[in-house]
Amino acid sequence: MKPAVLQKTAQVTVLMLIISVLLPVLAFGAGFSGSSTYKKGTVTGQVYLDVYNSVYPSVYAYSPEGSLLDVADVTYSSKDVNGAVYFKFTSDVGTYNYVKLKFNDPNNVNSSVYQTVYRDKNTGGGGGGWAGGGSTSGAGEISANSDGSVNADQLISSLNQYNTVTINITGDFALIPAKALVGFTSSGKVIIVKSTNGSYVLPISVLNVKDLASQLSATTDDVNVKVTIAKASQAIADNVASSAKALGGEVVAGAVDFNLTAVGKNNASVAVNLGSNYVSRYLPLPASVDADSATGVLIDTTTNKLSFVPTVFSSTYADLKRNGNSVYAVIKLDKSFGDVSGHWAQNNIELLANKLVVDGVTDTTFEPERSITRAEFAALVVRSLGLTPMTGSSSFSDVESSDWFSSTVNSAVYAKIIDGYEDGTFRPNATINREELAAMVVRALDYAGAKPEVTASEQSSLLAKFSDSDEIVWAEEEVATAIKSGIVDGLTDDTLGARDTATRAQAATMLKRLLTTAKFIN
């Protein structure tokens, strides 16, 4: 070969090597800068953009199951000599073994990078198969059409790849084809319908699509699950604001109408019954809130009454958990009572008053050491679970439909939180003791899906710590479970006082622990 040819070949080879080195940089202009860290429920890290045009990016954090946990804003950090701009981020995600991060390049909407971050370890790592390919984990995204319809084949393909699929909508609702869900009803897969108004998180297992089709006298080919996330009418929004003001509070976010129906031929529809399954609705927050003074609420559009909804707050959104549909909002209150100042249960009482779970005897007094009746505590448990009061005749001979507690007692019976005495009575006005209190709270924990298992040996061990445990008449299992859950502790180090009359302060404290254990508040 001639020297000139060799020289040209060498030059071409060097040029190709240079291009091969530069291509990854040219092809990808965004990424995570090193490994992020995950400690004490917070992920911190840094991202970069090779080209920055004044649009700040965001970092999305997902749970191991693929549920969206947080959307973290970024702050400017630095700029290097090559022009790359670096941004710091902090994301409050709670406690998991690991979380998955996604970073979108604002200069290329079709480009995303991923990172998996393990708790208390500096092992940022790559996203692995979570970003796509043949993976069966992580989260994927598709978009509904302008009329809300979702392509069945595209949804099936995404569900085959991902544990969680987000359906982005530009309108007020999505129409999810039931035929696309039939094969995933026992898979643990989750669909998130997302709009600017909020997001609705739907485990496919809660949607009995074949039963819904049967109710509509149709086949699954002809049925859509309609997920609505719409701003409430101005009249309803005004009523929410007025009701919040009447309580001494103000609206922080909402009001948004979350609804779930199945729609068949000729627009025939039926409501989707979620049973006892609590599903999440995310309401975006305009600013960070104090979780002790803020609460999620629903509005009864007939009475305009606001009621507590189990809600967990992050820095950017409220996660409202409930097994029914309504208009939801977030409000904040600052309740206090003169007679609880300095009381051992003051924080618990004021927190639950802000959550609309407990009321004062008057606007300024709570009477923390006063006894509480069986009907009063049943009503508090029903509120804590966010259950809808059920009208109708009672199964108890001493509960009349005209009694103030009738509908809440019906709800508590439906949720298997209370049962009566052998003579068919409930004895609503009898004072409740600590044993009965523990039993109701543990049953509520069971309804919420958060009751721990307690073996016979564990039960014996837990109760043996208390010298008066033999005074428990019938609720040994429930009391032991309450002790294991941290809901019940002793009156002293070695006494339970199971047969002692419970006080309003003790009731509030047990309910606060119930809500915390069930992850219904933070």
CSV table of C-alpha atoms in Angstrom, one decimal, residues 38 43 59-71 91-102 114-118 127 130 136-140 162-166 188-190 192 201 280 282 317 319 321 519:
chain,number,residue,atom,x,y,z
A,38,TYR,CA,-31.1,8.7,50.2
A,43,VAL,CA,-33.1,12.1,48.4
A,59,VAL,CA,-36.8,15.4,39.0
A,60,TYR,CA,-39.5,12.7,39.5
A,61,ALA,CA,-39.3,10.2,42.3
A,62,TYR,CA,-41.1,6.8,42.2
A,63,SER,CA,-41.6,4.1,44.7
A,64,PRO,CA,-40.3,0.5,44.0
A,65,GLU,CA,-43.8,-0.3,42.9
A,66,GLY,CA,-43.7,2.6,40.4
A,67,SER,CA,-46.1,5.1,42.3
A,68,LEU,CA,-45.2,8.7,41.9
A,69,LEU,CA,-43.9,10.0,45.2
A,70,ASP,CA,-42.6,13.5,44.5
A,71,VAL,CA,-41.8,16.0,41.8
A,91,SER,CA,-37.0,15.2,47.2
A,92,ASP,CA,-39.0,14.1,50.2
A,93,VAL,CA,-40.1,10.5,49.5
A,94,GLY,CA,-40.6,8.7,52.8
A,95,THR,CA,-39.0,5.3,53.7
A,96,TYR,CA,-38.4,2.6,51.1
A,97,ASN,CA,-35.5,0.3,50.4
A,98,TYR,CA,-34.9,2.3,47.3
A,99,VAL,CA,-36.5,4.8,45.0
A,100,LYS,CA,-36.3,5.4,41.3
A,101,LEU,CA,-35.6,8.9,39.8
A,102,LYS,CA,-36.4,10.2,36.4
A,114,TYR,CA,-33.0,7.4,35.2
A,115,GLN,CA,-31.3,6.5,38.4
A,116,THR,CA,-32.1,4.1,41.2
A,117,VAL,CA,-31.1,5.3,44.7
A,118,TYR,CA,-30.8,2.9,47.6
A,127,GLY,CA,-32.0,2.8,36.0
A,130,TRP,CA,-36.8,0.5,34.4
A,136,THR,CA,-41.7,-5.8,33.9
A,137,SER,CA,-40.9,-3.2,36.5
A,138,GLY,CA,-41.0,0.6,36.9
A,139,ALA,CA,-43.2,3.2,35.3
A,140,GLY,CA,-44.3,4.0,31.8
A,162,TYR,CA,-44.3,-1.7,33.3
A,163,ASN,CA,-45.8,-2.2,36.8
A,164,THR,CA,-47.2,1.3,36.7
A,165,VAL,CA,-48.5,3.2,33.6
A,166,THR,CA,-49.4,6.9,33.7
A,188,GLY,CA,-50.6,-5.9,40.9
A,189,LYS,CA,-50.3,-3.4,38.0
A,190,VAL,CA,-51.3,0.2,38.6
A,192,ILE,CA,-52.3,6.6,37.2
A,201,VAL,CA,-54.1,6.2,41.3
A,280,SER,CA,-54.9,7.7,46.2
A,282,TYR,CA,-53.0,13.5,44.3
A,317,TYR,CA,-48.8,17.5,46.6
A,319,ASP,CA,-52.1,12.3,48.7
A,321,LYS,CA,-56.7,8.2,50.3
A,519,LYS,CA,-50.2,5.9,57.0
